[in-house]
Amino acid sequence: MGARTKARNRALNMIFQADVLRQPLSEVLATEGMRAVHEPERRASWLYAEQIVQGVLAHQEEIDEKITSSANGWTLDRMPHVDRAILRVAAWEILFNEEVPTPVAIDEAVDLAKELSTEDSGKFVNGVLGRIALLAEL
């Protein structure tokens, strides 16, 4: 597993934790940052995970609006927590990180959804992110 894939997993875990436990994402990020100081072998994945979470924090309103408008009748509250976290990570990459090609962001998100969520989540995540990507190109 590459450093960016590990970083996406770490970011996903932080966003998921904040959502499920109703903790401020900034606090979860700070706690994980302190832990990362003591894990030099995981530094490469930490740096990108931190970048993702900070990006989601900075743009959460816009990211959530894009997800909601692309989810065809699904509200954020109706989505499984893990799907919502996956979508936030990937939407940030698509909308705000020019270093990651859109197909890579979508593929990674779909793989995570298939591995971590419901039977239909891979298709759902793929559809939502595909619409976000199309809107981003306009």
CSV table of C-alpha atoms in Angstrom, one decimal:
chain,number,residue,atom,x,y,z
A,1,MET,CA,0.0,0.0,0.0
A,2,GLY,CA,1.4,3.4,-1.0
A,3,ALA,CA,1.9,6.4,1.3
A,4,ARG,CA,-1.0,8.3,-0.3
A,5,THR,CA,-3.3,5.3,0.1
A,6,LYS,CA,-2.3,5.0,3.8
A,7,ALA,CA,-2.8,8.8,4.2
A,8,ARG,CA,-6.3,8.6,2.7
A,9,ASN,CA,-7.1,5.8,5.3
A,10,ARG,CA,-5.7,7.9,8.1
A,11,ALA,CA,-7.7,11.0,7.0
A,12,LEU,CA,-10.8,8.9,6.5
A,13,ASN,CA,-10.4,7.5,10.1
A,14,MET,CA,-10.1,11.0,11.5
A,15,ILE,CA,-13.1,12.4,9.6
A,16,PHE,CA,-15.1,9.3,10.5
A,17,GLN,CA,-14.2,9.5,14.2
A,18,ALA,CA,-15.1,13.2,14.4
A,19,ASP,CA,-18.4,12.5,12.7
A,20,VAL,CA,-19.4,9.5,14.8
A,21,LEU,CA,-18.3,10.8,18.1
A,22,ARG,CA,-19.5,14.3,17.3
A,23,GLN,CA,-16.1,15.8,18.1
A,24,PRO,CA,-14.6,18.8,16.3
A,25,LEU,CA,-12.5,17.6,13.5
A,26,SER,CA,-9.8,20.1,14.4
A,27,GLU,CA,-9.5,18.4,17.9
A,28,VAL,CA,-9.2,14.9,16.3
A,29,LEU,CA,-6.6,16.3,14.0
A,30,ALA,CA,-4.6,17.8,16.8
A,31,THR,CA,-4.7,14.5,18.8
A,32,GLU,CA,-3.6,12.5,15.9
A,33,GLY,CA,-0.9,15.0,15.2
A,34,MET,CA,0.5,14.5,18.7
A,35,ARG,CA,0.5,10.8,18.1
A,36,ALA,CA,2.2,11.1,14.7
A,37,VAL,CA,5.2,12.9,16.4
A,38,HIS,CA,5.9,9.6,18.1
A,39,GLU,CA,5.6,7.5,14.9
A,40,PRO,CA,8.4,8.6,12.6
A,41,GLU,CA,8.0,5.5,10.4
A,42,ARG,CA,4.5,6.8,9.5
A,43,ARG,CA,5.6,10.4,8.8
A,44,ALA,CA,5.0,10.2,5.0
A,45,SER,CA,1.4,9.1,5.4
A,46,TRP,CA,0.8,11.5,8.2
A,47,LEU,CA,1.8,14.6,6.2
A,48,TYR,CA,-0.7,13.9,3.4
A,49,ALA,CA,-3.4,12.8,5.8
A,50,GLU,CA,-3.0,16.1,7.7
A,51,GLN,CA,-3.2,18.0,4.4
A,52,ILE,CA,-6.4,16.2,3.5
A,53,VAL,CA,-8.1,16.8,6.9
A,54,GLN,CA,-7.0,20.5,6.9
A,55,GLY,CA,-8.4,20.8,3.4
A,56,VAL,CA,-11.7,19.3,4.4
A,57,LEU,CA,-11.8,21.6,7.4
A,58,ALA,CA,-11.1,24.7,5.2
A,59,HIS,CA,-13.6,23.8,2.6
A,60,GLN,CA,-16.2,21.6,4.4
A,61,GLU,CA,-19.2,23.7,3.6
A,62,GLU,CA,-18.4,23.7,-0.2
A,63,ILE,CA,-17.5,20.0,-0.1
A,64,ASP,CA,-20.7,19.1,1.7
A,65,GLU,CA,-22.8,21.2,-0.7
A,66,LYS,CA,-21.2,19.4,-3.7
A,67,ILE,CA,-21.7,16.0,-2.2
A,68,THR,CA,-25.4,16.8,-1.4
A,69,SER,CA,-26.1,18.3,-4.8
A,70,SER,CA,-24.5,15.3,-6.5
A,71,ALA,CA,-26.1,12.6,-4.4
A,72,ASN,CA,-29.6,12.6,-6.1
A,73,GLY,CA,-31.9,12.9,-3.2
A,74,TRP,CA,-29.6,11.7,-0.4
A,75,THR,CA,-28.9,14.1,2.4
A,76,LEU,CA,-25.6,13.9,4.3
A,77,ASP,CA,-27.5,12.7,7.4
A,78,ARG,CA,-29.0,9.8,5.5
A,79,MET,CA,-25.6,8.5,4.2
A,80,PRO,CA,-23.6,6.0,6.2
A,81,HIS,CA,-20.9,7.7,8.3
A,82,VAL,CA,-18.1,5.9,6.4
A,83,ASP,CA,-19.5,6.8,3.0
A,84,ARG,CA,-19.8,10.5,4.0
A,85,ALA,CA,-16.2,10.4,5.2
A,86,ILE,CA,-15.0,8.7,2.0
A,87,LEU,CA,-16.8,11.3,-0.1
A,88,ARG,CA,-15.3,14.2,1.8
A,89,VAL,CA,-11.8,12.9,1.4
A,90,ALA,CA,-12.3,12.3,-2.4
A,91,ALA,CA,-14.2,15.4,-3.0
A,92,TRP,CA,-11.4,17.5,-1.5
A,93,GLU,CA,-8.9,15.7,-3.7
A,94,ILE,CA,-11.0,16.3,-6.8
A,95,LEU,CA,-11.9,19.9,-6.1
A,96,PHE,CA,-8.8,21.2,-4.3
A,97,ASN,CA,-5.7,19.0,-5.0
A,98,GLU,CA,-4.4,19.3,-8.5
A,99,GLU,CA,-1.6,16.8,-7.7
A,100,VAL,CA,-4.1,13.9,-7.6
A,101,PRO,CA,-5.7,13.0,-10.9
A,102,THR,CA,-9.5,12.8,-10.6
A,103,PRO,CA,-9.7,9.1,-11.7
A,104,VAL,CA,-7.2,8.2,-9.0
A,105,ALA,CA,-9.2,10.0,-6.3
A,106,ILE,CA,-12.4,8.2,-7.5
A,107,ASP,CA,-10.8,4.8,-7.8
A,108,GLU,CA,-9.3,5.0,-4.3
A,109,ALA,CA,-12.6,6.1,-2.8
A,110,VAL,CA,-14.6,3.4,-4.6
A,111,ASP,CA,-12.1,0.8,-3.3
A,112,LEU,CA,-12.4,2.1,0.3
A,113,ALA,CA,-16.2,2.1,0.0
A,114,LYS,CA,-16.2,-1.5,-1.2
A,115,GLU,CA,-13.9,-2.6,1.6
A,116,LEU,CA,-15.4,-0.6,4.5
A,117,SER,CA,-19.1,0.0,3.8
A,118,THR,CA,-22.2,-1.5,2.4
A,119,GLU,CA,-22.6,-3.7,-0.7
A,120,ASP,CA,-24.0,-0.7,-2.7
A,121,SER,CA,-21.6,1.9,-1.4
A,122,GLY,CA,-19.0,1.4,-4.2
A,123,LYS,CA,-21.6,2.3,-6.8
A,124,PHE,CA,-23.0,5.1,-4.8
A,125,VAL,CA,-19.6,6.7,-4.1
A,126,ASN,CA,-18.6,6.3,-7.8
A,127,GLY,CA,-21.8,8.0,-8.9
A,128,VAL,CA,-21.5,10.9,-6.5
A,129,LEU,CA,-17.9,11.5,-7.3
A,130,GLY,CA,-18.4,11.2,-11.0
A,131,ARG,CA,-21.0,14.0,-10.8
A,132,ILE,CA,-18.7,16.1,-8.7
A,133,ALA,CA,-15.9,15.6,-11.2
A,134,LEU,CA,-18.2,16.7,-14.1
A,135,LEU,CA,-19.2,19.8,-12.2
A,136,ALA,CA,-15.6,20.6,-11.4
A,137,GLU,CA,-14.7,20.5,-15.1
A,138,LEU,CA,-17.4,23.0,-16.1
